[in-house]
Amino acid sequence: MKQLCSLTITDRPEVSSNVYARIFNQAKNLIDLRFCDTPSRYALYPGFSETTSFVFPALRSLEISSREIVAHRLSFLQCLTAPCLDQLTIRHSGYHLGHCCTDIKAFLQRSNTALSSLTLHQFSDERGSQVSGDLIAILRVLPTITSFRIDSCLFNLDELLEKMVYSSYQGSALLLPKLTHFEISYEKDIENWPWKLTEMIFSRADAAEKGEVAETPDWGSTEISRLQKVTLHGLNGPDKDIARISSLLGLGFIYKKEQDSESKSLIGFADAPEEKKEEEDEDKEEGDEEEDEDEDDDDDEENMFNDPYWSSDS
């Protein structure tokens, strides 16, 4: 058990918390842990309570459902601590979103980990715009995130994206200042293009180029990173926005409508001008070589007529 590095818990294992305690307390080298979704709203894990606590000192990747543990209004996140966690995937599964976000925030603060990757799946709530407010509170404590993915998005992104736009007057309030990879996917095409998306992408590129910094509550000053890759699935974007984003040098841009059979990779790399310059230099060198050859030919022709052997007197 001490050598166990990866563990996936599937379906609904109706075993006591003592079984989990024996496994988890011995699996000190566990690196990857997955709690797969179950069909019902509640997961049956008897014996769990608010005093249940498991610490994973080596855990790097965690995929977990936000599902409520029946009869306790308790989620697994309330029972876990992972100080070395790097990648976190949360699947929203009917548990009240407000409670879910509170649990996520408490878990992250308790673990005090420098998370680099966060994936949120099917986050939705009947409160509508409040979804973004709850997520903003979570992202406030995650300034080290470099990869952020919202999968099967079911809420309006405008409020969230507005907080991700860099501007000099709210630099200290910027969400995810180290973000380099951003992905949004919808289960079906939507017509409402997030109105702050294009501005967010370009504002970060401009801030990174100028060397701007953002102040974070627990991590101090940090330089703002430019986005390296943006992936959009299920969005019907305006042509002018798509063209503008795809023209941004250094950004890998993947855009796919749900009905499209293939993604459209619209990529502008930062080294493109250098490649073009190299091609121009090569063309220039070839042109210079041709000119040199022409000059050599002219010289040869001139020398031929100046050579005594070819003189008219001979």
mmCIF file of C-alpha atoms in Angstrom:
data_model
loop_
_atom_site.group_PDB
_atom_site.id
_atom_site.type_symbol
_atom_site.label_atom_id
_atom_site.label_comp_id
_atom_site.label_asym_id
_atom_site.label_seq_id
_atom_site.Cartn_x
_atom_site.Cartn_y
_atom_site.Cartn_z
ATOM 1 C CA MET A 1 0.000 0.000 0.000
ATOM 2 C CA LYS A 2 2.892 2.359 0.704
ATOM 3 C CA GLN A 3 3.956 2.057 -2.949
ATOM 4 C CA LEU A 4 0.495 3.029 -4.247
ATOM 5 C CA CYS A 5 0.854 6.076 -6.519
ATOM 6 C CA SER A 6 -2.517 6.238 -8.303
ATOM 7 C CA LEU A 7 -6.026 5.437 -7.078
ATOM 8 C CA THR A 8 -9.442 5.699 -8.762
ATOM 9 C CA ILE A 9 -12.630 5.201 -6.755
ATOM 10 C CA THR A 10 -15.596 4.373 -9.003
ATOM 11 C CA ASP A 11 -19.363 4.045 -8.673
ATOM 12 C CA ARG A 12 -20.630 3.951 -5.081
ATOM 13 C CA PRO A 13 -18.423 1.882 -2.791
ATOM 14 C CA GLU A 14 -20.548 1.424 0.329
ATOM 15 C CA VAL A 15 -17.746 0.841 2.802
ATOM 16 C CA SER A 16 -17.068 2.458 6.128
ATOM 17 C CA SER A 17 -14.779 5.410 6.608
ATOM 18 C CA ASN A 18 -12.438 3.078 8.522
ATOM 19 C CA VAL A 19 -11.609 1.312 5.249
ATOM 20 C CA TYR A 20 -10.740 4.629 3.631
ATOM 21 C CA ALA A 21 -8.758 5.609 6.690
ATOM 22 C CA ARG A 22 -6.623 2.464 6.481
ATOM 23 C CA ILE A 23 -6.006 2.953 2.754
ATOM 24 C CA PHE A 24 -5.378 6.691 2.846
ATOM 25 C CA ASN A 25 -3.247 6.658 5.979
ATOM 26 C CA GLN A 26 -0.931 4.053 4.442
ATOM 27 C CA ALA A 27 -0.836 5.540 0.940
ATOM 28 C CA LYS A 28 1.588 8.318 1.813
ATOM 29 C CA ASN A 29 3.113 8.227 -1.690
ATOM 30 C CA LEU A 30 -0.211 8.649 -3.479
ATOM 31 C CA ILE A 31 0.290 11.109 -6.361
ATOM 32 C CA ASP A 32 -2.968 10.825 -8.338
ATOM 33 C CA LEU A 33 -6.441 10.423 -6.792
ATOM 34 C CA ARG A 34 -9.764 10.310 -8.664
ATOM 35 C CA PHE A 35 -13.278 10.092 -7.254
ATOM 36 C CA CYS A 36 -15.438 9.281 -10.286
ATOM 37 C CA ASP A 37 -19.011 10.557 -10.616
ATOM 38 C CA THR A 38 -21.966 8.487 -9.492
ATOM 39 C CA PRO A 39 -25.407 8.477 -11.131
ATOM 40 C CA SER A 40 -27.326 9.923 -8.180
ATOM 41 C CA ARG A 41 -27.077 13.278 -6.474
ATOM 42 C CA TYR A 42 -25.781 11.740 -3.275
ATOM 43 C CA ALA A 43 -22.838 9.430 -2.720
ATOM 44 C CA LEU A 44 -23.161 6.829 0.014
ATOM 45 C CA TYR A 45 -20.031 6.933 2.134
ATOM 46 C CA PRO A 46 -21.171 5.847 5.603
ATOM 47 C CA GLY A 47 -19.172 6.864 8.626
ATOM 48 C CA PHE A 48 -17.978 10.222 7.308
ATOM 49 C CA SER A 49 -18.492 13.288 9.441
ATOM 50 C CA GLU A 50 -17.128 16.812 9.834
ATOM 51 C CA THR A 51 -14.305 15.395 11.960
ATOM 52 C CA THR A 52 -13.113 13.011 9.217
ATOM 53 C CA SER A 53 -9.731 14.158 7.927
ATOM 54 C CA PHE A 54 -7.264 12.708 5.420
ATOM 55 C CA VAL A 55 -3.894 14.271 4.615
ATOM 56 C CA PHE A 56 -2.102 13.416 1.347
ATOM 57 C CA PRO A 57 1.451 14.773 1.652
ATOM 58 C CA ALA A 58 2.568 13.740 -1.878
ATOM 59 C CA LEU A 59 -0.671 14.189 -3.842
ATOM 60 C CA ARG A 60 -0.169 16.162 -7.069
ATOM 61 C CA SER A 61 -3.404 15.571 -9.009
ATOM 62 C CA LEU A 62 -6.962 15.374 -7.663
ATOM 63 C CA GLU A 63 -10.196 14.847 -9.603
ATOM 64 C CA ILE A 64 -13.260 14.945 -7.434
ATOM 65 C CA SER A 65 -17.012 15.442 -7.569
ATOM 66 C CA SER A 66 -18.640 18.164 -5.504
ATOM 67 C CA ARG A 67 -21.346 15.653 -4.619
ATOM 68 C CA GLU A 68 -22.824 15.812 -1.166
ATOM 69 C CA ILE A 69 -22.158 12.886 1.170
ATOM 70 C CA VAL A 70 -25.648 11.816 2.181
ATOM 71 C CA ALA A 71 -27.101 12.785 5.573
ATOM 72 C CA HIS A 72 -24.208 15.076 6.497
ATOM 73 C CA ARG A 73 -24.350 17.956 3.968
ATOM 74 C CA LEU A 74 -20.670 17.201 3.630
ATOM 75 C CA SER A 75 -18.400 16.999 0.595
ATOM 76 C CA PHE A 76 -15.180 15.047 0.263
ATOM 77 C CA LEU A 77 -13.233 18.282 -0.063
ATOM 78 C CA GLN A 78 -14.079 19.053 3.555
ATOM 79 C CA CYS A 79 -12.246 15.867 4.537
ATOM 80 C CA LEU A 80 -9.067 16.330 2.474
ATOM 81 C CA THR A 81 -5.801 18.245 2.795
ATOM 82 C CA ALA A 82 -3.147 18.154 0.056
ATOM 83 C CA PRO A 83 -0.225 20.575 0.579
ATOM 84 C CA CYS A 84 1.609 19.572 -2.645
ATOM 85 C CA LEU A 85 -1.399 19.544 -4.970
ATOM 86 C CA ASP A 86 -0.676 20.896 -8.457
ATOM 87 C CA GLN A 87 -3.737 19.951 -10.555
ATOM 88 C CA LEU A 88 -7.357 20.082 -9.389
ATOM 89 C CA THR A 89 -10.493 19.037 -11.306
ATOM 90 C CA ILE A 90 -13.911 19.683 -9.746
ATOM 91 C CA ARG A 91 -17.108 18.231 -11.203
ATOM 92 C CA HIS A 92 -20.206 20.064 -10.021
ATOM 93 C CA SER A 93 -22.841 17.415 -9.375
ATOM 94 C CA GLY A 94 -25.943 19.031 -7.926
ATOM 95 C CA TYR A 95 -24.433 20.084 -4.610
ATOM 96 C CA HIS A 96 -25.490 23.672 -3.823
ATOM 97 C CA LEU A 97 -22.962 25.834 -5.639
ATOM 98 C CA GLY A 98 -22.560 28.261 -2.762
ATOM 99 C CA HIS A 99 -21.603 25.413 -0.407
ATOM 100 C CA CYS A 100 -19.407 23.877 -3.113
ATOM 101 C CA CYS A 101 -17.422 27.091 -3.613
ATOM 102 C CA THR A 102 -17.064 27.529 0.142
ATOM 103 C CA ASP A 103 -15.665 23.984 0.408
ATOM 104 C CA ILE A 104 -13.224 24.533 -2.478
ATOM 105 C CA LYS A 105 -11.938 27.784 -1.008
ATOM 106 C CA ALA A 106 -11.547 26.250 2.461
ATOM 107 C CA PHE A 107 -9.744 23.217 1.001
ATOM 108 C CA LEU A 108 -7.282 25.419 -0.905
ATOM 109 C CA GLN A 109 -6.587 27.640 2.093
ATOM 110 C CA ARG A 110 -6.205 24.628 4.386
ATOM 111 C CA SER A 111 -3.826 22.910 1.969
ATOM 112 C CA ASN A 112 -1.906 26.162 1.313
ATOM 113 C CA THR A 113 -0.788 24.812 -2.049
ATOM 114 C CA ALA A 114 0.555 26.653 -5.102
ATOM 115 C CA LEU A 115 -1.955 25.179 -7.551
ATOM 116 C CA SER A 116 -1.036 25.527 -11.243
ATOM 117 C CA SER A 117 -4.013 23.891 -13.011
ATOM 118 C CA LEU A 118 -7.755 24.151 -12.324
ATOM 119 C CA THR A 119 -10.585 22.513 -14.301
ATOM 120 C CA LEU A 120 -14.255 23.154 -13.509
ATOM 121 C CA HIS A 121 -16.854 20.852 -15.078
ATOM 122 C CA GLN A 122 -20.590 21.636 -15.471
ATOM 123 C CA PHE A 123 -20.675 24.499 -13.010
ATOM 124 C CA SER A 124 -24.226 25.816 -12.973
ATOM 125 C CA ASP A 125 -26.703 27.230 -10.513
ATOM 126 C CA GLU A 126 -30.251 28.541 -10.507
ATOM 127 C CA ARG A 127 -28.975 31.834 -9.137
ATOM 128 C CA GLY A 128 -27.568 32.777 -12.546
ATOM 129 C CA SER A 129 -25.023 35.574 -12.268
ATOM 130 C CA GLN A 130 -24.108 34.525 -8.707
ATOM 131 C CA VAL A 131 -22.084 31.667 -10.214
ATOM 132 C CA SER A 132 -19.391 34.079 -11.373
ATOM 133 C CA GLY A 133 -19.321 35.778 -7.985
ATOM 134 C CA ASP A 134 -18.654 32.470 -6.228
ATOM 135 C CA LEU A 135 -15.938 31.491 -8.710
ATOM 136 C CA ILE A 136 -14.263 34.882 -8.410
ATOM 137 C CA ALA A 137 -13.954 34.285 -4.663
ATOM 138 C CA ILE A 138 -12.224 30.957 -5.381
ATOM 139 C CA LEU A 139 -9.847 32.369 -7.991
ATOM 140 C CA ARG A 140 -8.828 35.167 -5.640
ATOM 141 C CA VAL A 141 -6.877 32.603 -3.599
ATOM 142 C CA LEU A 142 -5.277 31.015 -6.694
ATOM 143 C CA PRO A 143 -2.814 33.574 -8.123
ATOM 144 C CA THR A 144 -0.388 30.791 -9.124
ATOM 145 C CA ILE A 145 -2.769 29.198 -11.659
ATOM 146 C CA THR A 146 -1.273 28.939 -15.161
ATOM 147 C CA SER A 147 -3.956 26.699 -16.725
ATOM 148 C CA PHE A 148 -7.698 27.332 -16.281
ATOM 149 C CA ARG A 149 -10.385 25.275 -18.019
ATOM 150 C CA ILE A 150 -14.172 25.606 -17.808
ATOM 151 C CA ASP A 151 -15.706 22.453 -19.280
ATOM 152 C CA SER A 152 -19.419 22.232 -20.225
ATOM 153 C CA CYS A 153 -19.912 25.836 -19.153
ATOM 154 C CA LEU A 154 -23.476 26.582 -18.041
ATOM 155 C CA PHE A 155 -23.294 30.180 -16.844
ATOM 156 C CA ASN A 156 -22.620 33.686 -18.111
ATOM 157 C CA LEU A 157 -18.896 34.436 -18.205
ATOM 158 C CA ASP A 158 -18.998 38.221 -18.509
ATOM 159 C CA GLU A 159 -18.515 39.076 -14.834
ATOM 160 C CA LEU A 160 -15.685 36.568 -14.452
ATOM 161 C CA LEU A 161 -13.871 37.694 -17.603
ATOM 162 C CA GLU A 162 -14.189 41.336 -16.582
ATOM 163 C CA LYS A 163 -12.117 40.550 -13.470
ATOM 164 C CA MET A 164 -9.513 38.895 -15.710
ATOM 165 C CA VAL A 165 -9.020 42.031 -17.822
ATOM 166 C CA TYR A 166 -5.872 43.951 -16.906
ATOM 167 C CA SER A 167 -6.109 47.698 -16.436
ATOM 168 C CA SER A 168 -3.710 49.937 -14.534
ATOM 169 C CA TYR A 169 -6.326 51.145 -12.065
ATOM 170 C CA GLN A 170 -7.319 47.623 -10.971
ATOM 171 C CA GLY A 171 -4.014 45.806 -11.438
ATOM 172 C CA SER A 172 -3.984 44.582 -7.841
ATOM 173 C CA ALA A 173 -7.446 43.036 -8.327
ATOM 174 C CA LEU A 174 -6.517 41.061 -11.468
ATOM 175 C CA LEU A 175 -7.595 37.425 -11.369
ATOM 176 C CA LEU A 176 -5.083 34.727 -12.361
ATOM 177 C CA PRO A 177 -2.113 36.985 -13.228
ATOM 178 C CA LYS A 178 0.078 33.981 -14.211
ATOM 179 C CA LEU A 179 -2.480 32.461 -16.602
ATOM 180 C CA THR A 180 -0.992 31.115 -19.863
ATOM 181 C CA HIS A 181 -3.574 28.497 -20.976
ATOM 182 C CA PHE A 182 -7.316 29.224 -21.015
ATOM 183 C CA GLU A 183 -10.089 26.958 -22.319
ATOM 184 C CA ILE A 184 -13.870 27.303 -22.457
ATOM 185 C CA SER A 185 -16.229 24.656 -23.818
ATOM 186 C CA TYR A 186 -20.013 24.633 -24.119
ATOM 187 C CA GLU A 187 -22.206 21.574 -24.589
ATOM 188 C CA LYS A 188 -23.997 23.315 -27.454
ATOM 189 C CA ASP A 189 -23.304 26.387 -29.558
ATOM 190 C CA ILE A 190 -24.268 29.703 -28.011
ATOM 191 C CA GLU A 191 -24.655 33.006 -29.801
ATOM 192 C CA ASN A 192 -23.664 35.286 -26.929
ATOM 193 C CA TRP A 193 -19.967 35.942 -27.393
ATOM 194 C CA PRO A 194 -18.476 36.913 -23.976
ATOM 195 C CA TRP A 195 -18.074 40.654 -24.447
ATOM 196 C CA LYS A 196 -14.906 40.880 -22.333
ATOM 197 C CA LEU A 197 -13.101 37.887 -23.848
ATOM 198 C CA THR A 198 -11.227 39.696 -26.619
ATOM 199 C CA GLU A 199 -10.312 42.591 -24.332
ATOM 200 C CA MET A 200 -9.042 40.166 -21.683
ATOM 201 C CA ILE A 201 -6.706 38.431 -24.137
ATOM 202 C CA PHE A 202 -5.219 41.631 -25.537
ATOM 203 C CA SER A 203 -4.962 43.441 -22.198
ATOM 204 C CA ARG A 204 -2.775 40.657 -20.813
ATOM 205 C CA ALA A 205 -0.550 40.596 -23.870
ATOM 206 C CA ASP A 206 -0.047 44.349 -23.517
ATOM 207 C CA ALA A 207 0.578 44.131 -19.749
ATOM 208 C CA ALA A 208 3.132 41.338 -20.186
ATOM 209 C CA GLU A 209 4.971 43.287 -22.876
ATOM 210 C CA LYS A 210 5.196 46.313 -20.569
ATOM 211 C CA GLY A 211 6.325 44.203 -17.595
ATOM 212 C CA GLU A 212 3.308 45.112 -15.453
ATOM 213 C CA VAL A 213 2.850 43.439 -12.064
ATOM 214 C CA ALA A 214 -0.164 42.489 -9.975
ATOM 215 C CA GLU A 215 -0.385 42.456 -6.187
ATOM 216 C CA THR A 216 -1.805 39.299 -4.624
ATOM 217 C CA PRO A 217 -2.932 38.945 -0.983
ATOM 218 C CA ASP A 218 -0.762 35.967 -0.012
ATOM 219 C CA TRP A 219 1.908 35.799 -2.730
ATOM 220 C CA GLY A 220 3.026 39.426 -3.027
ATOM 221 C CA SER A 221 3.909 41.038 -6.354
ATOM 222 C CA THR A 222 3.898 38.869 -9.459
ATOM 223 C CA GLU A 223 4.543 39.680 -13.100
ATOM 224 C CA ILE A 224 1.574 39.356 -15.416
ATOM 225 C CA SER A 225 1.918 36.590 -18.003
ATOM 226 C CA ARG A 226 0.605 36.724 -21.550
ATOM 227 C CA LEU A 227 -1.710 33.972 -22.749
ATOM 228 C CA GLN A 228 0.058 31.337 -24.841
ATOM 229 C CA LYS A 229 -2.973 29.243 -25.781
ATOM 230 C CA VAL A 230 -6.721 29.918 -25.890
ATOM 231 C CA THR A 231 -9.217 27.174 -26.793
ATOM 232 C CA LEU A 232 -12.898 27.925 -27.453
ATOM 233 C CA HIS A 233 -15.470 25.193 -28.162
ATOM 234 C CA GLY A 234 -19.154 25.843 -28.845
ATOM 235 C CA LEU A 235 -18.986 29.623 -29.271
ATOM 236 C CA ASN A 236 -20.292 31.456 -32.329
ATOM 237 C CA GLY A 237 -17.829 34.315 -32.322
ATOM 238 C CA PRO A 238 -17.975 37.485 -34.442
ATOM 239 C CA ASP A 239 -15.662 37.201 -37.435
ATOM 240 C CA LYS A 240 -13.836 40.405 -36.508
ATOM 241 C CA ASP A 241 -13.043 39.094 -33.011
ATOM 242 C CA ILE A 242 -11.922 35.717 -34.312
ATOM 243 C CA ALA A 243 -9.688 37.386 -36.894
ATOM 244 C CA ARG A 244 -8.254 39.807 -34.345
ATOM 245 C CA ILE A 245 -7.465 37.110 -31.777
ATOM 246 C CA SER A 246 -5.948 34.806 -34.393
ATOM 247 C CA SER A 247 -3.642 37.622 -35.509
ATOM 248 C CA LEU A 248 -2.084 38.046 -32.061
ATOM 249 C CA LEU A 249 1.534 36.940 -32.328
ATOM 250 C CA GLY A 250 2.636 34.311 -29.836
ATOM 251 C CA LEU A 251 -0.902 33.038 -29.169
ATOM 252 C CA GLY A 252 -2.030 29.532 -30.068
ATOM 253 C CA PHE A 253 -5.744 29.953 -30.790
ATOM 254 C CA ILE A 254 -8.075 26.966 -31.298
ATOM 255 C CA TYR A 255 -11.660 27.803 -32.208
ATOM 256 C CA LYS A 256 -14.370 25.213 -32.779
ATOM 257 C CA LYS A 257 -18.101 25.476 -33.227
ATOM 258 C CA GLU A 258 -19.987 22.453 -31.917
ATOM 259 C CA GLN A 259 -21.307 21.539 -35.362
ATOM 260 C CA ASP A 260 -17.828 21.726 -36.878
ATOM 261 C CA SER A 261 -16.266 18.353 -37.518
ATOM 262 C CA GLU A 262 -12.797 19.699 -36.899
ATOM 263 C CA SER A 263 -11.260 22.450 -34.829
ATOM 264 C CA LYS A 264 -9.808 25.456 -36.578
ATOM 265 C CA SER A 265 -6.309 26.090 -35.324
ATOM 266 C CA LEU A 266 -5.583 29.750 -35.846
ATOM 267 C CA ILE A 267 -2.075 30.268 -34.585
ATOM 268 C CA GLY A 268 0.224 33.267 -34.682
ATOM 269 C CA PHE A 269 3.631 32.495 -33.214
ATOM 270 C CA ALA A 270 5.930 35.109 -31.754
ATOM 271 C CA ASP A 271 8.812 33.899 -33.904
ATOM 272 C CA ALA A 272 6.838 34.350 -37.104
ATOM 273 C CA PRO A 273 8.410 37.732 -37.928
ATOM 274 C CA GLU A 274 11.871 36.233 -37.435
ATOM 275 C CA GLU A 275 10.995 33.346 -39.725
ATOM 276 C CA LYS A 276 9.732 35.811 -42.292
ATOM 277 C CA LYS A 277 12.865 37.889 -41.832
ATOM 278 C CA GLU A 278 15.012 34.781 -42.258
ATOM 279 C CA GLU A 279 13.140 33.945 -45.461
ATOM 280 C CA GLU A 280 13.638 37.516 -46.670
ATOM 281 C CA ASP A 281 17.338 37.331 -45.750
ATOM 282 C CA GLU A 282 17.645 34.033 -47.612
ATOM 283 C CA ASP A 283 15.914 35.549 -50.649
ATOM 284 C CA LYS A 284 18.197 38.575 -50.403
ATOM 285 C CA GLU A 285 21.268 36.339 -50.142
ATOM 286 C CA GLU A 286 20.105 34.346 -53.155
ATOM 287 C CA GLY A 287 19.532 37.619 -55.016
ATOM 288 C CA ASP A 288 22.984 38.853 -53.993
ATOM 289 C CA GLU A 289 24.510 35.573 -55.133
ATOM 290 C CA GLU A 290 22.749 35.886 -58.481
ATOM 291 C CA GLU A 291 23.983 39.477 -58.798
ATOM 292 C CA ASP A 292 27.502 38.335 -57.885
ATOM 293 C CA GLU A 293 27.263 35.599 -60.493
ATOM 294 C CA ASP A 294 26.062 38.144 -63.060
ATOM 295 C CA GLU A 295 28.926 40.479 -62.114
ATOM 296 C CA ASP A 296 31.366 37.576 -62.344
ATOM 297 C CA ASP A 297 29.974 36.710 -65.764
ATOM 298 C CA ASP A 298 30.351 40.348 -66.845
ATOM 299 C CA ASP A 299 33.907 40.392 -65.495
ATOM 300 C CA ASP A 300 34.678 37.157 -67.284
ATOM 301 C CA GLU A 301 33.254 38.551 -70.497
ATOM 302 C CA GLU A 302 35.242 41.778 -70.078
ATOM 303 C CA ASN A 303 38.397 39.827 -69.273
ATOM 304 C CA MET A 304 37.781 37.614 -72.253
ATOM 305 C CA PHE A 305 37.887 40.576 -74.598
ATOM 306 C CA ASN A 306 40.866 42.122 -72.804
ATOM 307 C CA ASP A 307 42.795 38.895 -72.853
ATOM 308 C CA PRO A 308 45.527 38.979 -75.559
ATOM 309 C CA TYR A 309 44.441 35.557 -76.741
ATOM 310 C CA TRP A 310 41.054 36.955 -77.634
ATOM 311 C CA SER A 311 42.281 40.270 -78.960
ATOM 312 C CA SER A 312 41.222 41.330 -82.435
ATOM 313 C CA ASP A 313 44.847 41.394 -83.464
ATOM 314 C CA SER A 314 45.263 37.700 -83.045
#
